[in-house]
PDB file of C-alpha atoms and ligand atoms in Angstrom:
ATOM      1  CA  MET H   1     -22.328   2.064   6.020  1.00  0.00           C
ATOM      2  CA  ASN H   2     -24.371   1.101   2.965  1.00  0.00           C
ATOM      3  CA  GLY H   3     -24.196  -2.643   3.590  1.00  0.00           C
ATOM      4  CA  ASN H   4     -25.553  -2.427   7.114  1.00  0.00           C
ATOM      5  CA  LEU H   5     -28.818  -1.704   8.914  1.00  0.00           C
ATOM      6  CA  ILE H   6     -27.748   0.208  12.007  1.00  0.00           C
ATOM      7  CA  ASP H   7     -30.343   2.922  12.412  1.00  0.00           C
ATOM      8  CA  CYS H   8     -33.194   4.483  10.471  1.00  0.00           C
ATOM      9  CA  ARG H   9     -31.456   7.776   9.754  1.00  0.00           C
ATOM     10  CA  PHE H  10     -29.563   6.380   6.779  1.00  0.00           C
ATOM     11  CA  LEU H  11     -32.483   4.495   5.251  1.00  0.00           C
ATOM     12  CA  THR H  12     -33.888   6.213   2.181  1.00  0.00           C
ATOM     13  CA  LYS H  13     -37.644   6.363   1.660  1.00  0.00           C
ATOM     14  CA  SER H  14     -37.127   4.227  -1.392  1.00  0.00           C
ATOM     15  CA  ALA H  15     -35.291   1.538   0.649  1.00  0.00           C
ATOM     16  CA  VAL H  16     -38.078   1.570   3.246  1.00  0.00           C
ATOM     17  CA  LYS H  17     -40.725   1.071   0.543  1.00  0.00           C
ATOM     18  CA  THR H  18     -38.681  -1.741  -1.038  1.00  0.00           C
ATOM     19  CA  ILE H  19     -38.355  -3.599   2.289  1.00  0.00           C
ATOM     20  CA  VAL H  20     -42.048  -3.144   3.124  1.00  0.00           C
ATOM     21  CA  LYS H  21     -43.131  -4.377  -0.330  1.00  0.00           C
ATOM     22  CA  LYS H  22     -40.911  -7.452  -0.041  1.00  0.00           C
ATOM     23  CA  ALA H  23     -42.248  -8.174   3.455  1.00  0.00           C
ATOM     24  CA  GLU H  24     -45.805  -8.010   2.050  1.00  0.00           C
ATOM     25  CA  GLU H  25     -44.813 -10.476  -0.664  1.00  0.00           C
ATOM     26  CA  TYR H  26     -43.232 -12.856   1.874  1.00  0.00           C
ATOM     27  CA  LYS H  27     -46.293 -12.672   4.141  1.00  0.00           C
ATOM     28  CA  SER H  28     -48.657 -13.356   1.291  1.00  0.00           C
ATOM     29  CA  LYS H  29     -46.598 -16.318   0.050  1.00  0.00           C
ATOM     30  CA  PHE H  30     -46.228 -17.779   3.547  1.00  0.00           C
ATOM     31  CA  MET H  31     -49.937 -17.416   4.346  1.00  0.00           C
ATOM     32  CA  ASN H  32     -50.716 -19.252   1.109  1.00  0.00           C
ATOM     33  CA  GLY H  33     -48.540 -22.152   2.193  1.00  0.00           C
ATOM     34  CA  ALA H  34     -45.534 -21.488  -0.050  1.00  0.00           C
ATOM     35  CA  LEU H  35     -41.982 -22.296   1.017  1.00  0.00           C
ATOM     36  CA  ILE H  36     -39.478 -19.478   0.498  1.00  0.00           C
ATOM     37  CA  PRO H  37     -35.961 -20.962   0.839  1.00  0.00           C
ATOM     38  CA  GLU H  38     -34.290 -18.236  -1.231  1.00  0.00           C
ATOM     39  CA  PHE H  39     -30.905 -18.291   0.480  1.00  0.00           C
ATOM     40  CA  PRO H  40     -30.008 -21.946   1.133  1.00  0.00           C
ATOM     41  CA  GLY H  41     -26.686 -22.439   2.877  1.00  0.00           C
ATOM     42  CA  LYS H  42     -26.182 -18.777   3.797  1.00  0.00           C
ATOM     43  CA  THR H  43     -25.198 -18.361   7.433  1.00  0.00           C
ATOM     44  CA  VAL H  44     -25.990 -15.587   9.889  1.00  0.00           C
ATOM     45  CA  PHE H  45     -24.457 -15.122  13.333  1.00  0.00           C
ATOM     46  CA  ASN H  46     -26.978 -13.877  15.903  1.00  0.00           C
ATOM     47  CA  LEU H  47     -25.054 -12.303  18.775  1.00  0.00           C
ATOM     48  CA  PHE H  48     -27.474 -11.433  21.555  1.00  0.00           C
ATOM     49  CA  LEU H  49     -25.468  -9.964  24.409  1.00  0.00           C
ATOM     50  CA  GLU H  50     -28.524  -8.446  26.106  1.00  0.00           C
ATOM     51  CA  PRO H  51     -31.791 -10.325  26.827  1.00  0.00           C
ATOM     52  CA  SER H  52     -34.358 -10.668  24.027  1.00  0.00           C
ATOM     53  CA  THR H  53     -37.322 -12.909  23.254  1.00  0.00           C
ATOM     54  CA  ARG H  54     -39.116 -11.439  20.216  1.00  0.00           C
ATOM     55  CA  THR H  55     -36.200 -10.027  18.224  1.00  0.00           C
ATOM     56  CA  ARG H  56     -33.913 -13.029  18.705  1.00  0.00           C
ATOM     57  CA  CYS H  57     -36.563 -15.624  17.827  1.00  0.00           C
ATOM     58  CA  SER H  58     -37.877 -13.481  14.975  1.00  0.00           C
ATOM     59  CA  PHE H  59     -34.467 -13.112  13.285  1.00  0.00           C
ATOM     60  CA  GLU H  60     -33.819 -16.834  13.766  1.00  0.00           C
ATOM     61  CA  MET H  61     -37.235 -17.736  12.344  1.00  0.00           C
ATOM     62  CA  ALA H  62     -36.748 -15.312   9.429  1.00  0.00           C
ATOM     63  CA  ALA H  63     -33.387 -16.851   8.555  1.00  0.00           C
ATOM     64  CA  LYS H  64     -34.789 -20.389   8.732  1.00  0.00           C
ATOM     65  CA  ARG H  65     -37.796 -19.545   6.545  1.00  0.00           C
ATOM     66  CA  LEU H  66     -35.350 -18.282   3.916  1.00  0.00           C
ATOM     67  CA  GLY H  67     -33.359 -21.532   4.080  1.00  0.00           C
ATOM     68  CA  MET H  68     -30.455 -19.863   5.900  1.00  0.00           C
ATOM     69  CA  MET H  69     -28.499 -21.344   8.787  1.00  0.00           C
ATOM     70  CA  PRO H  70     -28.660 -19.061  11.839  1.00  0.00           C
ATOM     71  CA  ILE H  71     -25.989 -19.629  14.499  1.00  0.00           C
ATOM     72  CA  ASN H  72     -26.862 -18.191  17.904  1.00  0.00           C
ATOM     73  CA  ILE H  73     -24.188 -16.863  20.233  1.00  0.00           C
ATOM     74  CA  TYR H  74     -25.000 -15.904  23.806  1.00  0.00           C
ATOM     75  CA  GLY H  75     -22.664 -13.734  25.885  1.00  0.00           C
ATOM     76  CA  SER H  76     -22.404 -16.099  28.832  1.00  0.00           C
ATOM     77  CA  PHE H  77     -21.374 -19.023  26.582  1.00  0.00           C
ATOM     78  CA  SER H  78     -18.934 -17.065  24.426  1.00  0.00           C
ATOM     79  CA  SER H  79     -15.241 -16.287  24.849  1.00  0.00           C
ATOM     80  CA  ILE H  80     -16.217 -12.715  25.726  1.00  0.00           C
ATOM     81  CA  THR H  81     -16.380 -14.128  29.291  1.00  0.00           C
ATOM     82  CA  LYS H  82     -12.647 -14.916  28.942  1.00  0.00           C
ATOM     83  CA  GLY H  83     -11.810 -11.301  28.116  1.00  0.00           C
ATOM     84  CA  GLU H  84     -12.050 -11.345  24.315  1.00  0.00           C
ATOM     85  CA  THR H  85     -13.341  -8.000  23.069  1.00  0.00           C
ATOM     86  CA  LEU H  86     -16.447  -7.886  20.917  1.00  0.00           C
ATOM     87  CA  GLU H  87     -14.354  -6.362  18.122  1.00  0.00           C
ATOM     88  CA  ASP H  88     -12.019  -9.390  18.186  1.00  0.00           C
ATOM     89  CA  THR H  89     -14.981 -11.769  18.351  1.00  0.00           C
ATOM     90  CA  ILE H  90     -16.388 -10.166  15.184  1.00  0.00           C
ATOM     91  CA  LEU H  91     -12.967 -10.223  13.494  1.00  0.00           C
ATOM     92  CA  ASN H  92     -12.627 -13.957  14.188  1.00  0.00           C
ATOM     93  CA  LEU H  93     -16.171 -14.891  13.203  1.00  0.00           C
ATOM     94  CA  SER H  94     -15.853 -12.878   9.975  1.00  0.00           C
ATOM     95  CA  LYS H  95     -13.208 -15.378   8.848  1.00  0.00           C
ATOM     96  CA  MET H  96     -15.947 -18.045   8.765  1.00  0.00           C
ATOM     97  CA  HIS H  97     -17.587 -16.010   5.950  1.00  0.00           C
ATOM     98  CA  PRO H  98     -21.086 -15.503   7.355  1.00  0.00           C
ATOM     99  CA  SER H  99     -23.558 -13.507   5.262  1.00  0.00           C
ATOM    100  CA  ALA H 100     -24.558 -11.217   8.136  1.00  0.00           C
ATOM    101  CA  PHE H 101     -24.258 -10.454  11.837  1.00  0.00           C
ATOM    102  CA  VAL H 102     -27.358  -9.665  13.909  1.00  0.00           C
ATOM    103  CA  ILE H 103     -26.295  -7.867  17.081  1.00  0.00           C
ATOM    104  CA  ARG H 104     -28.071  -6.899  20.301  1.00  0.00           C
ATOM    105  CA  HIS H 105     -25.961  -5.081  22.873  1.00  0.00           C
ATOM    106  CA  GLN H 106     -26.407  -2.743  25.825  1.00  0.00           C
ATOM    107  CA  SER H 107     -23.968  -0.133  24.474  1.00  0.00           C
ATOM    108  CA  SER H 108     -25.402   2.630  22.289  1.00  0.00           C
ATOM    109  CA  GLY H 109     -23.523   2.936  19.008  1.00  0.00           C
ATOM    110  CA  ILE H 110     -21.636  -0.379  19.284  1.00  0.00           C
ATOM    111  CA  CYS H 111     -22.736  -1.457  15.778  1.00  0.00           C
ATOM    112  CA  TYR H 112     -20.978   1.537  14.206  1.00  0.00           C
ATOM    113  CA  ARG H 113     -17.771   0.489  15.962  1.00  0.00           C
ATOM    114  CA  LEU H 114     -18.159  -3.130  14.803  1.00  0.00           C
ATOM    115  CA  ALA H 115     -18.839  -2.032  11.216  1.00  0.00           C
ATOM    116  CA  GLU H 116     -15.310  -0.590  11.244  1.00  0.00           C
ATOM    117  CA  VAL H 117     -13.745  -4.009  11.855  1.00  0.00           C
ATOM    118  CA  THR H 118     -15.713  -6.135   9.365  1.00  0.00           C
ATOM    119  CA  ASP H 119     -17.089  -5.926   5.833  1.00  0.00           C
ATOM    120  CA  ILE H 120     -19.855  -8.420   6.674  1.00  0.00           C
ATOM    121  CA  PRO H 121     -23.286  -6.670   6.881  1.00  0.00           C
ATOM    122  CA  ILE H 122     -24.341  -5.783  10.420  1.00  0.00           C
ATOM    123  CA  ILE H 123     -27.979  -5.648  11.459  1.00  0.00           C
ATOM    124  CA  ASN H 124     -28.592  -3.729  14.669  1.00  0.00           C
ATOM    125  CA  ALA H 125     -31.093  -5.727  16.740  1.00  0.00           C
ATOM    126  CA  GLY H 126     -31.124  -3.056  19.468  1.00  0.00           C
ATOM    127  CA  ASP H 127     -28.137  -1.188  20.933  1.00  0.00           C
ATOM    128  CA  GLY H 128     -28.540   0.531  24.300  1.00  0.00           C
ATOM    129  CA  THR H 129     -30.782   3.572  24.049  1.00  0.00           C
ATOM    130  CA  HIS H 130     -29.715   4.290  20.466  1.00  0.00           C
ATOM    131  CA  ALA H 131     -31.668   2.397  17.802  1.00  0.00           C
ATOM    132  CA  HIS H 132     -33.820  -0.625  16.939  1.00  0.00           C
ATOM    133  CA  PRO H 133     -34.372  -0.270  13.178  1.00  0.00           C
ATOM    134  CA  SER H 134     -35.990  -3.654  12.496  1.00  0.00           C
ATOM    135  CA  GLN H 135     -38.586  -2.869  15.200  1.00  0.00           C
ATOM    136  CA  ALA H 136     -39.344   0.479  13.541  1.00  0.00           C
ATOM    137  CA  LEU H 137     -39.737  -1.189  10.147  1.00  0.00           C
ATOM    138  CA  LEU H 138     -42.111  -3.821  11.499  1.00  0.00           C
ATOM    139  CA  ASP H 139     -44.077  -1.118  13.323  1.00  0.00           C
ATOM    140  CA  LEU H 140     -44.390   0.811  10.060  1.00  0.00           C
ATOM    141  CA  PHE H 141     -45.419  -2.369   8.206  1.00  0.00           C
ATOM    142  CA  THR H 142     -48.115  -3.108  10.812  1.00  0.00           C
ATOM    143  CA  ILE H 143     -49.518   0.427  10.648  1.00  0.00           C
ATOM    144  CA  LEU H 144     -49.576   0.349   6.825  1.00  0.00           C
ATOM    145  CA  GLU H 145     -51.304  -3.021   6.835  1.00  0.00           C
ATOM    146  CA  LYS H 146     -54.140  -1.656   8.974  1.00  0.00           C
ATOM    147  CA  LYS H 147     -54.420   1.963   7.833  1.00  0.00           C
ATOM    148  CA  ARG H 148     -53.440   1.397   4.142  1.00  0.00           C
ATOM    149  CA  ARG H 149     -51.493   4.680   4.238  1.00  0.00           C
ATOM    150  CA  ILE H 150     -48.749   6.268   6.312  1.00  0.00           C
ATOM    151  CA  GLU H 151     -48.310   9.875   5.133  1.00  0.00           C
ATOM    152  CA  GLY H 152     -50.228  12.359   7.275  1.00  0.00           C
ATOM    153  CA  LEU H 153     -51.020   9.932  10.106  1.00  0.00           C
ATOM    154  CA  ASN H 154     -50.946  11.338  13.644  1.00  0.00           C
ATOM    155  CA  ILE H 155     -48.818   9.101  15.851  1.00  0.00           C
ATOM    156  CA  SER H 156     -47.998   9.449  19.554  1.00  0.00           C
ATOM    157  CA  ILE H 157     -45.190   7.648  21.328  1.00  0.00           C
ATOM    158  CA  ILE H 158     -45.854   7.549  25.067  1.00  0.00           C
ATOM    159  CA  GLY H 159     -43.621   6.384  27.905  1.00  0.00           C
ATOM    160  CA  ASP H 160     -39.956   6.253  28.803  1.00  0.00           C
ATOM    161  CA  ILE H 161     -38.850   8.190  25.723  1.00  0.00           C
ATOM    162  CA  LEU H 162     -35.342   9.082  26.909  1.00  0.00           C
ATOM    163  CA  SER H 163     -34.242   5.479  27.466  1.00  0.00           C
ATOM    164  CA  SER H 164     -35.999   4.015  24.451  1.00  0.00           C
ATOM    165  CA  ARG H 165     -34.219   2.970  21.276  1.00  0.00           C
ATOM    166  CA  VAL H 166     -37.642   2.082  19.862  1.00  0.00           C
ATOM    167  CA  ALA H 167     -38.888   5.659  20.426  1.00  0.00           C
ATOM    168  CA  ARG H 168     -35.903   7.061  18.566  1.00  0.00           C
ATOM    169  CA  SER H 169     -36.080   4.641  15.623  1.00  0.00           C
ATOM    170  CA  ASP H 170     -39.880   4.819  15.344  1.00  0.00           C
ATOM    171  CA  ALA H 171     -39.838   8.628  15.452  1.00  0.00           C
ATOM    172  CA  GLU H 172     -37.081   8.851  12.833  1.00  0.00           C
ATOM    173  CA  LEU H 173     -38.831   6.446  10.489  1.00  0.00           C
ATOM    174  CA  PHE H 174     -42.357   7.816  10.946  1.00  0.00           C
ATOM    175  CA  VAL H 175     -41.201  11.418  10.395  1.00  0.00           C
ATOM    176  CA  LYS H 176     -39.256  10.320   7.310  1.00  0.00           C
ATOM    177  CA  MET H 177     -42.411   8.713   5.921  1.00  0.00           C
ATOM    178  CA  GLY H 178     -44.507  11.855   6.461  1.00  0.00           C
ATOM    179  CA  CYS H 179     -46.260  11.237   9.799  1.00  0.00           C
ATOM    180  CA  ASN H 180     -46.920  13.824  12.508  1.00  0.00           C
ATOM    181  CA  VAL H 181     -45.128  12.444  15.563  1.00  0.00           C
ATOM    182  CA  THR H 182     -45.866  13.488  19.162  1.00  0.00           C
ATOM    183  CA  LEU H 183     -43.880  12.332  22.196  1.00  0.00           C
ATOM    184  CA  PHE H 184     -45.189  12.175  25.760  1.00  0.00           C
ATOM    185  CA  GLY H 185     -44.323  10.743  29.171  1.00  0.00           C
ATOM    186  CA  PRO H 186     -43.285  11.896  32.640  1.00  0.00           C
ATOM    187  CA  ALA H 187     -41.156  15.064  32.461  1.00  0.00           C
ATOM    188  CA  THR H 188     -38.211  13.058  33.823  1.00  0.00           C
ATOM    189  CA  MET H 189     -38.445  10.707  30.845  1.00  0.00           C
ATOM    190  CA  LEU H 190     -38.729  13.337  28.136  1.00  0.00           C
ATOM    191  CA  PRO H 191     -35.799  14.913  26.296  1.00  0.00           C
ATOM    192  CA  ASP H 192     -35.074  18.603  26.839  1.00  0.00           C
ATOM    193  CA  TYR H 193     -33.104  18.736  23.588  1.00  0.00           C
ATOM    194  CA  PRO H 194     -34.123  17.969  19.985  1.00  0.00           C
ATOM    195  CA  PHE H 195     -34.537  14.170  20.231  1.00  0.00           C
ATOM    196  CA  VAL H 196     -35.643  13.601  16.670  1.00  0.00           C
ATOM    197  CA  SER H 197     -36.209  16.516  14.272  1.00  0.00           C
ATOM    198  CA  ASN H 198     -39.785  17.480  13.486  1.00  0.00           C
ATOM    199  CA  THR H 199     -41.340  15.737  16.482  1.00  0.00           C
ATOM    200  CA  LYS H 200     -43.286  17.636  19.119  1.00  0.00           C
ATOM    201  CA  ILE H 201     -43.828  17.048  22.822  1.00  0.00           C
ATOM    202  CA  ALA H 202     -47.401  16.987  24.113  1.00  0.00           C
ATOM    203  CA  GLY H 203     -48.274  19.106  27.144  1.00  0.00           C
ATOM    204  CA  SER H 204     -50.745  16.608  28.634  1.00  0.00           C
ATOM    205  CA  MET H 205     -51.998  13.057  28.334  1.00  0.00           C
ATOM    206  CA  GLU H 206     -55.218  14.381  26.758  1.00  0.00           C
ATOM    207  CA  GLU H 207     -53.196  16.090  24.035  1.00  0.00           C
ATOM    208  CA  ALA H 208     -51.023  12.994  23.524  1.00  0.00           C
ATOM    209  CA  ILE H 209     -54.099  10.830  22.930  1.00  0.00           C
ATOM    210  CA  ALA H 210     -56.495  13.199  21.161  1.00  0.00           C
ATOM    211  CA  ASP H 211     -57.078  12.553  17.458  1.00  0.00           C
ATOM    212  CA  LYS H 212     -54.244  10.035  17.190  1.00  0.00           C
ATOM    213  CA  ASP H 213     -54.418   7.326  14.532  1.00  0.00           C
ATOM    214  CA  VAL H 214     -51.742   5.309  16.302  1.00  0.00           C
ATOM    215  CA  ILE H 215     -50.296   5.255  19.824  1.00  0.00           C
ATOM    216  CA  VAL H 216     -47.019   3.449  20.468  1.00  0.00           C
ATOM    217  CA  LEU H 217     -46.606   2.561  24.139  1.00  0.00           C
ATOM    218  CA  LEU H 218     -43.246   1.967  25.784  1.00  0.00           C
ATOM    219  CA  ARG H 219     -42.336   0.129  28.941  1.00  0.00           C
ATOM    220  CA  ILE H 220     -40.198   1.690  31.651  1.00  0.00           C
ATOM    221  CA  GLN H 221     -36.633   0.544  31.134  1.00  0.00           C
ATOM    222  CA  LEU H 222     -35.893  -0.603  34.682  1.00  0.00           C
ATOM    223  CA  GLU H 223     -32.674  -2.273  33.467  1.00  0.00           C
ATOM    224  CA  ARG H 224     -31.448   1.186  32.458  1.00  0.00           C
ATOM    225  CA  LYS H 225     -32.209   2.603  35.950  1.00  0.00           C
ATOM    226  CA  SER H 226     -35.319   4.421  34.728  1.00  0.00           C
ATOM    227  CA  GLY H 227     -37.238   3.374  37.855  1.00  0.00           C
ATOM    228  CA  GLY H 228     -35.663   6.347  39.662  1.00  0.00           C
ATOM    229  CA  ASN H 229     -37.446   8.703  37.288  1.00  0.00           C
ATOM    230  CA  ILE H 230     -40.922   7.909  38.662  1.00  0.00           C
ATOM    231  CA  SER H 231     -42.359   7.630  42.159  1.00  0.00           C
ATOM    232  CA  SER H 232     -43.862   4.152  41.610  1.00  0.00           C
ATOM    233  CA  LEU H 233     -45.218   1.910  38.860  1.00  0.00           C
ATOM    234  CA  GLY H 234     -48.736   2.380  40.288  1.00  0.00           C
ATOM    235  CA  GLU H 235     -48.448   6.161  40.040  1.00  0.00           C
ATOM    236  CA  TYR H 236     -47.129   5.800  36.503  1.00  0.00           C
ATOM    237  CA  HIS H 237     -50.183   3.754  35.527  1.00  0.00           C
ATOM    238  CA  ARG H 238     -52.504   6.268  37.111  1.00  0.00           C
ATOM    239  CA  TYR H 239     -51.167   9.236  35.149  1.00  0.00           C
ATOM    240  CA  PHE H 240     -49.535   7.763  32.028  1.00  0.00           C
ATOM    241  CA  GLY H 241     -51.052   4.296  31.585  1.00  0.00           C
ATOM    242  CA  ILE H 242     -53.471   3.835  28.676  1.00  0.00           C
ATOM    243  CA  LYS H 243     -56.938   2.629  29.639  1.00  0.00           C
ATOM    244  CA  LYS H 244     -59.598   1.432  27.238  1.00  0.00           C
ATOM    245  CA  GLU H 245     -62.032   4.229  28.053  1.00  0.00           C
ATOM    246  CA  LEU H 246     -59.473   6.830  26.904  1.00  0.00           C
ATOM    247  CA  LEU H 247     -59.297   5.471  23.354  1.00  0.00           C
ATOM    248  CA  LYS H 248     -61.271   6.144  20.217  1.00  0.00           C
ATOM    249  CA  LYS H 249     -62.520   3.082  18.357  1.00  0.00           C
ATOM    250  CA  LYS H 250     -60.038   3.378  15.494  1.00  0.00           C
ATOM    251  CA  THR H 251     -56.860   4.187  17.430  1.00  0.00           C
ATOM    252  CA  LEU H 252     -54.246   1.476  16.924  1.00  0.00           C
ATOM    253  CA  ILE H 253     -52.168   0.550  19.958  1.00  0.00           C
ATOM    254  CA  LEU H 254     -48.658  -0.687  19.290  1.00  0.00           C
ATOM    255  CA  HIS H 255     -46.080  -1.845  21.803  1.00  0.00           C
ATOM    256  CA  PRO H 256     -42.683  -3.364  20.985  1.00  0.00           C
ATOM    257  CA  GLY H 257     -42.887  -5.709  23.975  1.00  0.00           C
ATOM    258  CA  PRO H 258     -42.327  -6.932  26.509  1.00  0.00           C
ATOM    259  CA  PHE H 259     -45.427  -5.142  27.850  1.00  0.00           C
ATOM    260  CA  ASN H 260     -46.395  -4.777  31.504  1.00  0.00           C
ATOM    261  CA  ARG H 261     -50.107  -5.065  32.226  1.00  0.00           C
ATOM    262  CA  GLY H 262     -51.212  -2.510  34.792  1.00  0.00           C
ATOM    263  CA  VAL H 263     -48.247  -0.208  34.141  1.00  0.00           C
ATOM    264  CA  GLU H 264     -48.074   1.356  30.648  1.00  0.00           C
ATOM    265  CA  LEU H 265     -51.396  -0.195  29.635  1.00  0.00           C
ATOM    266  CA  SER H 266     -54.392  -1.777  31.332  1.00  0.00           C
ATOM    267  CA  SER H 267     -54.965  -5.461  30.738  1.00  0.00           C
ATOM    268  CA  ASP H 268     -58.171  -4.887  28.764  1.00  0.00           C
ATOM    269  CA  ILE H 269     -56.181  -2.956  26.129  1.00  0.00           C
ATOM    270  CA  VAL H 270     -54.100  -6.061  25.404  1.00  0.00           C
ATOM    271  CA  ASP H 271     -57.269  -8.031  24.664  1.00  0.00           C
ATOM    272  CA  SER H 272     -59.078  -5.226  22.804  1.00  0.00           C
ATOM    273  CA  ASP H 273     -59.685  -4.602  19.098  1.00  0.00           C
ATOM    274  CA  ASN H 274     -57.361  -1.602  19.317  1.00  0.00           C
ATOM    275  CA  THR H 275     -54.277  -3.682  19.917  1.00  0.00           C
ATOM    276  CA  GLU H 276     -51.797  -4.563  17.184  1.00  0.00           C
ATOM    277  CA  ILE H 277     -49.252  -5.971  19.628  1.00  0.00           C
ATOM    278  CA  PHE H 278     -49.454  -9.596  18.481  1.00  0.00           C
ATOM    279  CA  ASN H 279     -49.704  -8.595  14.808  1.00  0.00           C
ATOM    280  CA  GLN H 280     -46.422  -6.751  15.320  1.00  0.00           C
ATOM    281  CA  VAL H 281     -44.813  -9.992  16.483  1.00  0.00           C
ATOM    282  CA  GLU H 282     -46.240 -11.924  13.526  1.00  0.00           C
ATOM    283  CA  ASN H 283     -45.187  -9.254  11.014  1.00  0.00           C
ATOM    284  CA  GLY H 284     -41.718  -8.991  12.519  1.00  0.00           C
ATOM    285  CA  VAL H 285     -40.648 -12.275  10.946  1.00  0.00           C
ATOM    286  CA  PHE H 286     -41.705 -11.207   7.418  1.00  0.00           C
ATOM    287  CA  VAL H 287     -40.056  -7.809   7.809  1.00  0.00           C
ATOM    288  CA  ARG H 288     -36.806  -9.436   9.000  1.00  0.00           C
ATOM    289  CA  MET H 289     -36.925 -11.833   6.048  1.00  0.00           C
ATOM    290  CA  ALA H 290     -37.182  -8.761   3.809  1.00  0.00           C
ATOM    291  CA  ILE H 291     -34.246  -7.140   5.643  1.00  0.00           C
ATOM    292  CA  PHE H 292     -32.096 -10.227   4.995  1.00  0.00           C
ATOM    293  CA  TRP H 293     -33.195 -10.215   1.331  1.00  0.00           C
ATOM    294  CA  TRP H 294     -32.405  -6.494   0.998  1.00  0.00           C
ATOM    295  CA  LEU H 295     -28.942  -6.793   2.566  1.00  0.00           C
ATOM    296  CA  LEU H 296     -27.931 -10.033   0.827  1.00  0.00           C
ATOM    297  CA  ASN H 297     -28.959  -8.707  -2.588  1.00  0.00           C
ATOM    298  CA  ARG H 298     -26.965  -5.524  -2.021  1.00  0.00           C
ATOM    299  CA  GLN H 299     -24.006  -7.623  -0.912  1.00  0.00           C
ATOM    300  CA  SER H 300     -24.057  -9.733  -4.081  1.00  0.00           C
ATOM    301  CA  ALA H 301     -24.527  -6.600  -6.238  1.00  0.00           C
ATOM    302  CA  SER H 302     -21.433  -4.883  -4.764  1.00  0.00           C
TER     303      SER H 302
HETATM  304  N1  LIG O   1     -39.286  -5.700  20.861  1.00  0.00           N
HETATM  305  C1  LIG O   1     -38.175  -6.240  21.379  1.00  0.00           C
HETATM  306  O1  LIG O   1     -37.032  -5.814  21.121  1.00  0.00           O
HETATM  307  O2  LIG O   1     -38.432  -7.309  22.228  1.00  0.00           O
HETATM  308  P1  LIG O   1     -37.303  -8.263  22.788  1.00  0.00           P
HETATM  309  O3  LIG O   1     -36.478  -7.463  23.765  1.00  0.00           O
HETATM  310  O4  LIG O   1     -38.031  -9.411  23.440  1.00  0.00           O
HETATM  311  O5  LIG O   1     -36.456  -8.708  21.638  1.00  0.00           O
END
């Protein structure tokens, strides 16, 4: 398990700080025009078996900035369409000696299964409703960059909590780093069991927003049949959508994307000073470079 990044539960605080510090270093170097080809010739297989824009491009960009050779595999063009199992695909590709696999898949927990069939490090790029650790790390990085601290911050995560791997990974990481985490959304989208320890569920939108340093918004996961949990997208916006007039000046708005204007947030939020949405995308590349660095160094040390 140590050579992988599958969810945030097994990340130590020290590992989180190491990755964040390295990402800061990479960002600073890149913004000053430096080239950072630290891992020339290392290959990474990016297997995206569920749609993605940000995560897929960000991992590919991160690998290229480090001088690595990313090889992209898409489900519809792979031999999975001929009946090969994903386990056998990983077994075969492992024999080409890549340095890492980056995997996006609709099945929760699939990366744990794949880690049993290969010794090559696996990076979970989002599996079903389970986890999205690189998103949580880049969210943390973005908050730290703006607030200059993380411990003691009040953070709300609002939306389709039950279906969201980002909600789970963000909550796990933020709690680990000492934040007070509140969850909110329609009752049909909230867990009625302990979702992540030491989080609380707000009783109203006012409570979810009040005195928050950061609000993470989530889209409704229509591809996971979440549409049946609300009466309509318009109704959702009316009761759970964030509008500019509800926010305090210093509240940061994060969203993992893709966002839907007029549903979980009004369009003026996207263009406001509160939003960190595009900074998240920018920072994602530096954080994923740091994740590669962290895993490849651990691999060579073992
Ligand atoms: N944040 C995120 O996972 O976006 P994509 O689905 O576009 O990768």
